[in-house]
Every structure is written in C-alpha cells, then in structure tokens.
Coordinates of C-alpha atoms in Angstrom, one line a residue:
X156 CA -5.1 -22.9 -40.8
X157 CA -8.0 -25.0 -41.0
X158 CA -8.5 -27.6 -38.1
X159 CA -9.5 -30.7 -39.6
X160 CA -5.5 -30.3 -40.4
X161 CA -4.5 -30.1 -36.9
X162 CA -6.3 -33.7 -36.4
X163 CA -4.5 -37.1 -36.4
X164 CA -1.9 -38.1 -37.3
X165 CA -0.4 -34.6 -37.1
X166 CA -0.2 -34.3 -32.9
X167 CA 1.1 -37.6 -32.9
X168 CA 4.3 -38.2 -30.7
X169 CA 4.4 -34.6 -29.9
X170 CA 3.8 -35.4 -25.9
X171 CA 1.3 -32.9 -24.9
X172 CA 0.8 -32.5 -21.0
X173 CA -3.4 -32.2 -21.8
X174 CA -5.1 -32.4 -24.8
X175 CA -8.5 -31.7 -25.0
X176 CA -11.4 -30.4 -27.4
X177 CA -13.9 -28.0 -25.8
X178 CA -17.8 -29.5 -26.0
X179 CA -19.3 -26.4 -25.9
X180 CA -21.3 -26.8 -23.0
X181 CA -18.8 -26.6 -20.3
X182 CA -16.8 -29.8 -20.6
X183 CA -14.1 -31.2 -22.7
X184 CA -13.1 -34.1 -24.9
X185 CA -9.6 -35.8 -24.7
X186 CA -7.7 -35.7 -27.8
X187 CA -5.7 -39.0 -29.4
X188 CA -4.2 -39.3 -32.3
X189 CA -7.5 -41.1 -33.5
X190 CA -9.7 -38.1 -32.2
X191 CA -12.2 -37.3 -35.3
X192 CA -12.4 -33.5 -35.6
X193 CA -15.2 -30.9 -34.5
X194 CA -14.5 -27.9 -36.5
X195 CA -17.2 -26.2 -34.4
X196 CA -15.4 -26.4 -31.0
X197 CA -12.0 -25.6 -30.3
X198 CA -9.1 -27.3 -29.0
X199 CA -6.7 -27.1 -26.6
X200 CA -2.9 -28.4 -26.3
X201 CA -0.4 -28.0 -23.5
X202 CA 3.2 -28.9 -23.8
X203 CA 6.0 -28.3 -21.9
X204 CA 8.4 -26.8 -24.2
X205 CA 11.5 -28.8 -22.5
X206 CA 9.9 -31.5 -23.4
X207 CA 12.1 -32.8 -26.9
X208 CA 9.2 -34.3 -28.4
X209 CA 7.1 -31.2 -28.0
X210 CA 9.5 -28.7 -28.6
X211 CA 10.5 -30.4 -32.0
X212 CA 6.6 -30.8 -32.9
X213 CA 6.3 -26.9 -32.3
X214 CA 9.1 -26.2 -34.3
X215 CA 8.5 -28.5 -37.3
X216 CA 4.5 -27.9 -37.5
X217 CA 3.1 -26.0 -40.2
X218 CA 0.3 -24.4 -38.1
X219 CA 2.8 -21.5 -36.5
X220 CA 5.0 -19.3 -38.3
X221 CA 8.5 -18.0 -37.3
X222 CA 7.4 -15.5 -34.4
X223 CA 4.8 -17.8 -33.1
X224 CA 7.1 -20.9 -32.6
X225 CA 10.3 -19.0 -30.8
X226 CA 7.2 -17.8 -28.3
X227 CA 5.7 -21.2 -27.7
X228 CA 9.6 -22.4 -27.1
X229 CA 10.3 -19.6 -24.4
X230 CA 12.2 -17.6 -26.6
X231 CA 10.1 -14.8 -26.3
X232 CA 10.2 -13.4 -22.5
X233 CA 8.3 -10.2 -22.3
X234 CA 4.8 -9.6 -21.4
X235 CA 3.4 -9.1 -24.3
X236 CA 0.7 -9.5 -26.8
X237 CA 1.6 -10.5 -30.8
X238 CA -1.3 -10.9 -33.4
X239 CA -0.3 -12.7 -36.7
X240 CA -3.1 -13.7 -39.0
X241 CA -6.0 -14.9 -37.2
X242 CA -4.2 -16.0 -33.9
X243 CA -2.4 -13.9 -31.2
X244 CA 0.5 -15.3 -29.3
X245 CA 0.4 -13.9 -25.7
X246 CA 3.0 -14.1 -22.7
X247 CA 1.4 -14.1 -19.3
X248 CA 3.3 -15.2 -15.8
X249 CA 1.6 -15.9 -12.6
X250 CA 2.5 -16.7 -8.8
X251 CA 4.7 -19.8 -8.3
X252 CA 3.1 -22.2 -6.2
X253 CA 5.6 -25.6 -7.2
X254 CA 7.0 -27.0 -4.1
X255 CA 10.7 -25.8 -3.5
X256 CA 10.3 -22.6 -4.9
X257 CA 9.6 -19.5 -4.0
X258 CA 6.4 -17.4 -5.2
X259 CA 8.1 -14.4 -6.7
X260 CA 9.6 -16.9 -8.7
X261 CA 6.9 -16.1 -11.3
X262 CA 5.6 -18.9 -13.5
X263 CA 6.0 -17.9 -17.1
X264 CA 3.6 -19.4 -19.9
X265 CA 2.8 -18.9 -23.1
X266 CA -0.1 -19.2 -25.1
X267 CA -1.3 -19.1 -29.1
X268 CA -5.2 -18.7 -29.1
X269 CA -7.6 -18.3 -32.5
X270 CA -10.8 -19.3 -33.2
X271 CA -10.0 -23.2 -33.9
X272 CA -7.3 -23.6 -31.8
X273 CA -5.4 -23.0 -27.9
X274 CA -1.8 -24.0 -28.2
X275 CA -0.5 -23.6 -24.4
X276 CA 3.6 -23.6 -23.3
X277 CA 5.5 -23.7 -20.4
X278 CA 8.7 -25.8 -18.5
X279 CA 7.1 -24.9 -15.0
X280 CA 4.0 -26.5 -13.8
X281 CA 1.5 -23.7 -14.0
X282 CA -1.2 -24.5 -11.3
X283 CA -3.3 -21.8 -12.4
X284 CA -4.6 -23.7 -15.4
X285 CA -5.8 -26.5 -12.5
X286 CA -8.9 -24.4 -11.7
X287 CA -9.7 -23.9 -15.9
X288 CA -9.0 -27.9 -15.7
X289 CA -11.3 -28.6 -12.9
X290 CA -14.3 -26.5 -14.7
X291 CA -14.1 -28.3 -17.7
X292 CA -14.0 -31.4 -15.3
X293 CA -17.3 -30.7 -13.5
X294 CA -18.6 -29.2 -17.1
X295 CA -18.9 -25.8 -15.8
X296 CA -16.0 -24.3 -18.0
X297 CA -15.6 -22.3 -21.4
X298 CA -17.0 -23.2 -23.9
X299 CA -15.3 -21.0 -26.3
X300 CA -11.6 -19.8 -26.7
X301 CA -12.4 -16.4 -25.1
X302 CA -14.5 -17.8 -22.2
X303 CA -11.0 -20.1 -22.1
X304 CA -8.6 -17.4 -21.4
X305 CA -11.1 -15.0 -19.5
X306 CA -11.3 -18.1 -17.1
X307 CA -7.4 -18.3 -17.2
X308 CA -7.1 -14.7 -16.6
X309 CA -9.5 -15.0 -13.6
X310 CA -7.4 -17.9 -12.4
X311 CA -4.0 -15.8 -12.4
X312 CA -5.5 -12.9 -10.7
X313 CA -7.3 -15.6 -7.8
X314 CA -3.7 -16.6 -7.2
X315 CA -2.2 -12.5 -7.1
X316 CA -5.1 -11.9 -4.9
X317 CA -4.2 -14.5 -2.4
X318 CA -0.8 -14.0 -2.8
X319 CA -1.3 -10.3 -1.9
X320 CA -3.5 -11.6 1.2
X321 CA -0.5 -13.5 2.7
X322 CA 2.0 -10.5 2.2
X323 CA -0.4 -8.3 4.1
X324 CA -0.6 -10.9 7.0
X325 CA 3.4 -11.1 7.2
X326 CA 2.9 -7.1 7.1
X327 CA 0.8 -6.9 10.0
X328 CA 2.7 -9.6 12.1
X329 CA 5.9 -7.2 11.1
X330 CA 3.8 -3.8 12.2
X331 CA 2.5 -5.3 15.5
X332 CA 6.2 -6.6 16.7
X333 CA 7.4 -3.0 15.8
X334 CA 4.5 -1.8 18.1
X335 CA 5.7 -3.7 20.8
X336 CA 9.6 -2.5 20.2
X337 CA 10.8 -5.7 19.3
X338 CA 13.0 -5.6 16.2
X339 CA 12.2 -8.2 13.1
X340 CA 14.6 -10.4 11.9
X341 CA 16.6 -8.5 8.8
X342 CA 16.5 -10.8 6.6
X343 CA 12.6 -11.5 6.1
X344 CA 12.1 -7.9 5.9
X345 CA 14.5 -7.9 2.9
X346 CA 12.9 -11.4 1.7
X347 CA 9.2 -9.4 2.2
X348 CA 10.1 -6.1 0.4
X349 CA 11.9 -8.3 -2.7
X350 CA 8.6 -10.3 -2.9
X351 CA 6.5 -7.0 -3.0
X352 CA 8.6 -5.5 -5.3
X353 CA 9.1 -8.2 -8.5
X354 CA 5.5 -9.6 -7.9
X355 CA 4.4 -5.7 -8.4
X356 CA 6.8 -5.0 -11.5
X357 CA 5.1 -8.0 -13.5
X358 CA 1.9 -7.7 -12.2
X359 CA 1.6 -4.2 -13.3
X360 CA 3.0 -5.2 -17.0
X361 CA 0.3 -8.1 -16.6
X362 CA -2.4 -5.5 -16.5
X363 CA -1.6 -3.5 -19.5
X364 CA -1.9 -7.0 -21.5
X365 CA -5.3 -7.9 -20.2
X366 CA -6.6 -3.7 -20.3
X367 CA -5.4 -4.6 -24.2
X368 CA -6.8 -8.4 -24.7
X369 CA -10.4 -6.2 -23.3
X370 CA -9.8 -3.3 -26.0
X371 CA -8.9 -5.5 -29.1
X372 CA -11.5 -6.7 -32.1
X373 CA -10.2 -10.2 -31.6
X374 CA -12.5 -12.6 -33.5
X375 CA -12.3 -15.3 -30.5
X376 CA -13.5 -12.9 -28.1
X377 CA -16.8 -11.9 -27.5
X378 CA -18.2 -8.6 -25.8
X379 CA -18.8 -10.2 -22.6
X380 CA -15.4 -11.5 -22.8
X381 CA -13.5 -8.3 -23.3
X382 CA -16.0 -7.0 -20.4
X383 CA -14.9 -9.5 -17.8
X384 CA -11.2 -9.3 -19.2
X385 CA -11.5 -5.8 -18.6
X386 CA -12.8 -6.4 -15.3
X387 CA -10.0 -8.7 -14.6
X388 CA -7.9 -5.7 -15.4
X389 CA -9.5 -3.7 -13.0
X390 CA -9.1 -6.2 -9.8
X391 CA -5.2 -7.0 -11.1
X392 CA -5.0 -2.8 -10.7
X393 CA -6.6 -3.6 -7.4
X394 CA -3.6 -5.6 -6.1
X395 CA -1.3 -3.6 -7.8
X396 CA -2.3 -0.6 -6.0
X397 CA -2.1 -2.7 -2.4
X398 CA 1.3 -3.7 -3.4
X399 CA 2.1 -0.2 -3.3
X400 CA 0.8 0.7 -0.2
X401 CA 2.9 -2.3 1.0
X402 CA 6.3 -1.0 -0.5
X403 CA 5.4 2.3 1.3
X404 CA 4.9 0.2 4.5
X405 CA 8.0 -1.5 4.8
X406 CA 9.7 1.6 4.2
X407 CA 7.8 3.0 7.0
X408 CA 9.1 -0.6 9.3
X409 CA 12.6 -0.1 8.2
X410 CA 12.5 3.4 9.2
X411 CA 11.1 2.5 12.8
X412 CA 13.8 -0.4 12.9
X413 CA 16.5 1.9 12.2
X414 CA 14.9 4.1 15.1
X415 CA 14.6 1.8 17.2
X416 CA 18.3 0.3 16.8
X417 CA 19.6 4.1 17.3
X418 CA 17.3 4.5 20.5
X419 CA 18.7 1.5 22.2
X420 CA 22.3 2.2 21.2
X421 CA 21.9 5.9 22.1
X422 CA 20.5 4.4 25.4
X423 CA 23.8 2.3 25.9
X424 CA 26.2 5.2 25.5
X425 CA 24.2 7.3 27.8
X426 CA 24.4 4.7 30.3
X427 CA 28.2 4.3 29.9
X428 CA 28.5 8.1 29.9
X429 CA 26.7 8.1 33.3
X430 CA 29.1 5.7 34.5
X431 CA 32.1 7.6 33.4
X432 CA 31.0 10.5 35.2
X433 CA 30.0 8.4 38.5
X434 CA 33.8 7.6 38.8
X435 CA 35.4 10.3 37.3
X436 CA 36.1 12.1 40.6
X437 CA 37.2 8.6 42.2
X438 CA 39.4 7.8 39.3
X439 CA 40.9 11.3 39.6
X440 CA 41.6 10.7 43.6
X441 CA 43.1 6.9 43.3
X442 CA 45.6 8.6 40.4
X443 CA 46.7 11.1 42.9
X444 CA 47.1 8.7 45.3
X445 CA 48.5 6.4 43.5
X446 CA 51.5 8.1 42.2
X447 CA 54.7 6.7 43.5
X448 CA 56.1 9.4 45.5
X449 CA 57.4 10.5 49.3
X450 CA 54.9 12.6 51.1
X451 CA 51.5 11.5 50.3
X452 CA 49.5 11.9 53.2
X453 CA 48.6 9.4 55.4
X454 CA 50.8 6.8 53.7
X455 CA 52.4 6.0 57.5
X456 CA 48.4 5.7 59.1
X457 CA 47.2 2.2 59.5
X458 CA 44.1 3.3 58.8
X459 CA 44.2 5.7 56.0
X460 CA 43.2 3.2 53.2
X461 CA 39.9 2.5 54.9
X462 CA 39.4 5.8 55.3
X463 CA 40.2 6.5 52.3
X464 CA 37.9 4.1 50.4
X465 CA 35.1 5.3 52.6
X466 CA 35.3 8.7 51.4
X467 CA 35.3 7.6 47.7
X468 CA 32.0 5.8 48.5
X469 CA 30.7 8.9 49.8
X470 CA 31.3 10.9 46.9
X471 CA 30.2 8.2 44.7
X472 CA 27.0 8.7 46.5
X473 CA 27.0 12.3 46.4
X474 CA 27.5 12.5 42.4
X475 CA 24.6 9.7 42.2
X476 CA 22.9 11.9 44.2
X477 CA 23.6 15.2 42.4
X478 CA 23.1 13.5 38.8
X479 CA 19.5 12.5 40.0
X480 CA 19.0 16.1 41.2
X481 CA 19.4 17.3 37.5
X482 CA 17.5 14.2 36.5
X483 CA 20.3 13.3 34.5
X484 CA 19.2 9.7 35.8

C-alpha cells in the first residue's frame, strides 16, 4: 500500500469532508487531486460515508480490503479494534454535540490509521475532530499518525469530561431541591439517569480500546504515544468511575422522592383520619336524631335544634381537646 498510489487521480470525485497531508511540524497541507505526494508525512481523509460519492470510493478503492471497507461504511458498530496488515481499523464514539440532538446520542466514527495513511468515517458531524483541526490550523498539531489519534483521543475524553461536569451540576441542582423537600420533576430524573447510564456503557467499552491502542506494538505509534494513550485511558476510567457514583446518586434521589411522596400522602390520610374521628360522635348523634320516628325527645321544643347544635359544638371541642391531650394533633 504504497502512498505515492493513494495520490491523484485516485481521490478524485470521492468528496472528502477534509483532506489534508500532515507537515510534520504541526500543520497540514490540503490535498487536491493535483496534490504531489510526500511519502514522508502522512495523510488524512474524512468522508462521510452517506455521502454516494464517498461511500462508492471506499468500496471500489484498492487501498482497503473486505473488513476494512464494511467498517469505514458503518457496517461495523462495536467498539472495537481490527489490525489487518500494516493498518488497524478502529471504532470509537464520542458525546453528541450537533444541534437538535441529544448528547447520549453518541457520535460514532470510524477510523483506518497506518503509517502512510488516516482514512476517517462518519454520517454525524463529529466536533471532536474540530480541536485536532484547529491544532493543525495554528501548527501546533501531530505531526505523526500516532500523535494524530492520541490528540483525537484527548479530544473525545475533553468532551466525556465536560459532559460528566454538566451531569454533576444537574445532580447537585436535583440533591439541593430534595434538601429543601421539594420534589423534582419525573421526567428529567429519568432523562438524567438514561444519560448516565448509555454515556457510561460506551465509555467504559471506550477505555478497553484505548488501555489496548497503549499496549499494542503498532508501527505508527511511538512510546510516548502509547504513554499518553494509556494516560488517556486512565482519565476516561476517571469519568467512568464518577459516572458511577452518579447512578448510585440518583438511586439515592429516587429513593428520597419516593419518601417524600409517601410522607406527604401518609400526612393526608392522617389528617383525614383526624377529621373522621372529630365528627364521629356528631355523626353518630344527627343519625339518632335523625331517624324518622315518634318519640324523639324534644321534637315538640322550639328550641331543641339550637340546643341541640350547641351541644354538638361542645363535643366537637371536647374531642379536639382530648385528641391534643394525647398529642394525637
């Protein structure tokens, strides 16, 4: 797979997103068709695999076998790593930051990476690659195709790490409104644990590859590269581990919301069981009295009604009075 085959005429109408050749000293030179070729530097090509143009030039080039092209196409979905030859194909997802959706939406992308050559997929925009971009930009970049995913890795785990930042803030807002006995609204709590959940499934997948990319003998990696990818696997354990102290703490909120709910409806059928017994005697006394029958006394006294609801005020009183006595109020 030599590169001076990979120039020309041989990227030409297959519609890459970026295309650039790494200078070696930070930057990056844009590729055309016309581009003369630098076998001493690699190159990288982006493409979004929906892209007709670019999926048929990945299908149809010689530069990939069988394994390699149903990867860059998105037909391989697992995190995973997949050496063939010279190259390794590798399937990494990060936090999705595209307007409209949501971040546990993760952002999958695939990547082929030798020596010579950085052959990048994906249909969704990946705005981790925009800080790699912006290095190269301000020629403070890689310079090689290790130093290119290290900073890519770096770059996935930035956007975990403030991902993780913002879940911990919605925590806290959650934990301080629980404090003050005031119940959170159901369905963010769901939304909140669902986030914390998938994020942490991948993530954790995520670090197994990048504990591997730092154990392999890959020829495009140097030692200081599998040193900071294995430090990259450290600080994605990191996050990983403060995504689990997260699950635990919104099992801890949902407990205390359940309490709470069964406080303040054990609350209202106290208070109703209060009033029942507050007019229990009165309800008794206005059946009795209430029967339709000859001979109940005082029916034939003008005055017996008011008396009468006088004396069930008094012992309404007196069974307030004697339920406050056994502090049963």
């Amino acid at each position: 797979m030599g590169v001076v085959a990979i120039y020309g005429s041989i990227i030409q109408d297959s519609e890459p997103v970026h295309a650039y050749q790494l200078d070696g000293e930070g930057g990056f030179i844009t590729i055309d068709v016309n581009a003369e070729a630098t076998p001493q530097m690699p190159f990288w090509l982006h493409y979004d695999y929906r892209n007709k143009a670019s999926y048929q030039w990945i299908k149809h080039s010689g530069l990939f076998n069988s394994t390699i092209k149903d990867g860059l196409t998105g037909n391989i979905n697992r995190l995973r790593i997949i050496r063939t030859g010279d190259g390794t194909l590798i399937n990494l997802q990060t936090i999705n930051k595209n307007i409209g959706d949501r971040p546990e939406q993760l952002v999958a992308f695939r990547i082929y990476i030798n020596n010579q050559i950085i052959v990048s997929s994906r249909h969704r925009k990946v705005k981790s690659l925009e800080p790699v971009i912006d290095d190269l930009t301000h020629h403070v970049g890689a310079k090689t195709s290790g130093e290119w995913l290290v900073e890519v890795a770096d770059s996935i785990n930035d956007e975990v790490s403030d991902f993780t930042d913002i879940l911990h803030d919605r925590l806290i807002k959650m934990e301080e409104k629980i404090l003050t006995e005031e119940i959170p609204e159901r369905g963010k709590l769901a939304l909140l644990r669902k986030q914390i959940i998938i994020v942490r499934r991948y993530m954790s997948t995520q670090r197994d590859v990048f504990a591997r990319l730092a154990t392999e003998k890959f020829q495009w990696m140097s030692d200081d590269d599998r040193h900071r990818m294995q430090e990259n696997a450290e600080r994605l354990g990191r996050c990983i581990d403060e995504l689990d102290g997260f699950v635990a703490r919104t099992a801890v909120i949902t407990d205390e919301i359940n309490a709470l709910i069964s406080e303040a409806t054990n609350k209202r059928i106290y208070t109703m069981s209060m009033l029942a017994i507050v007019f229990l005697p009165s309800t008794f006394l206005t059946g009795l009295f209430g029967v339709n029958l000859n001979g109940i006394p005082g029916s034939e006294f003008k005055f017996a009604f008011s008396i009468f609801c006088l004396l069930l005020s008094c012992l309404i009183t007196f069974v307030i009075w004697w339920l406050k006595r056994g502090k049963w109020l």
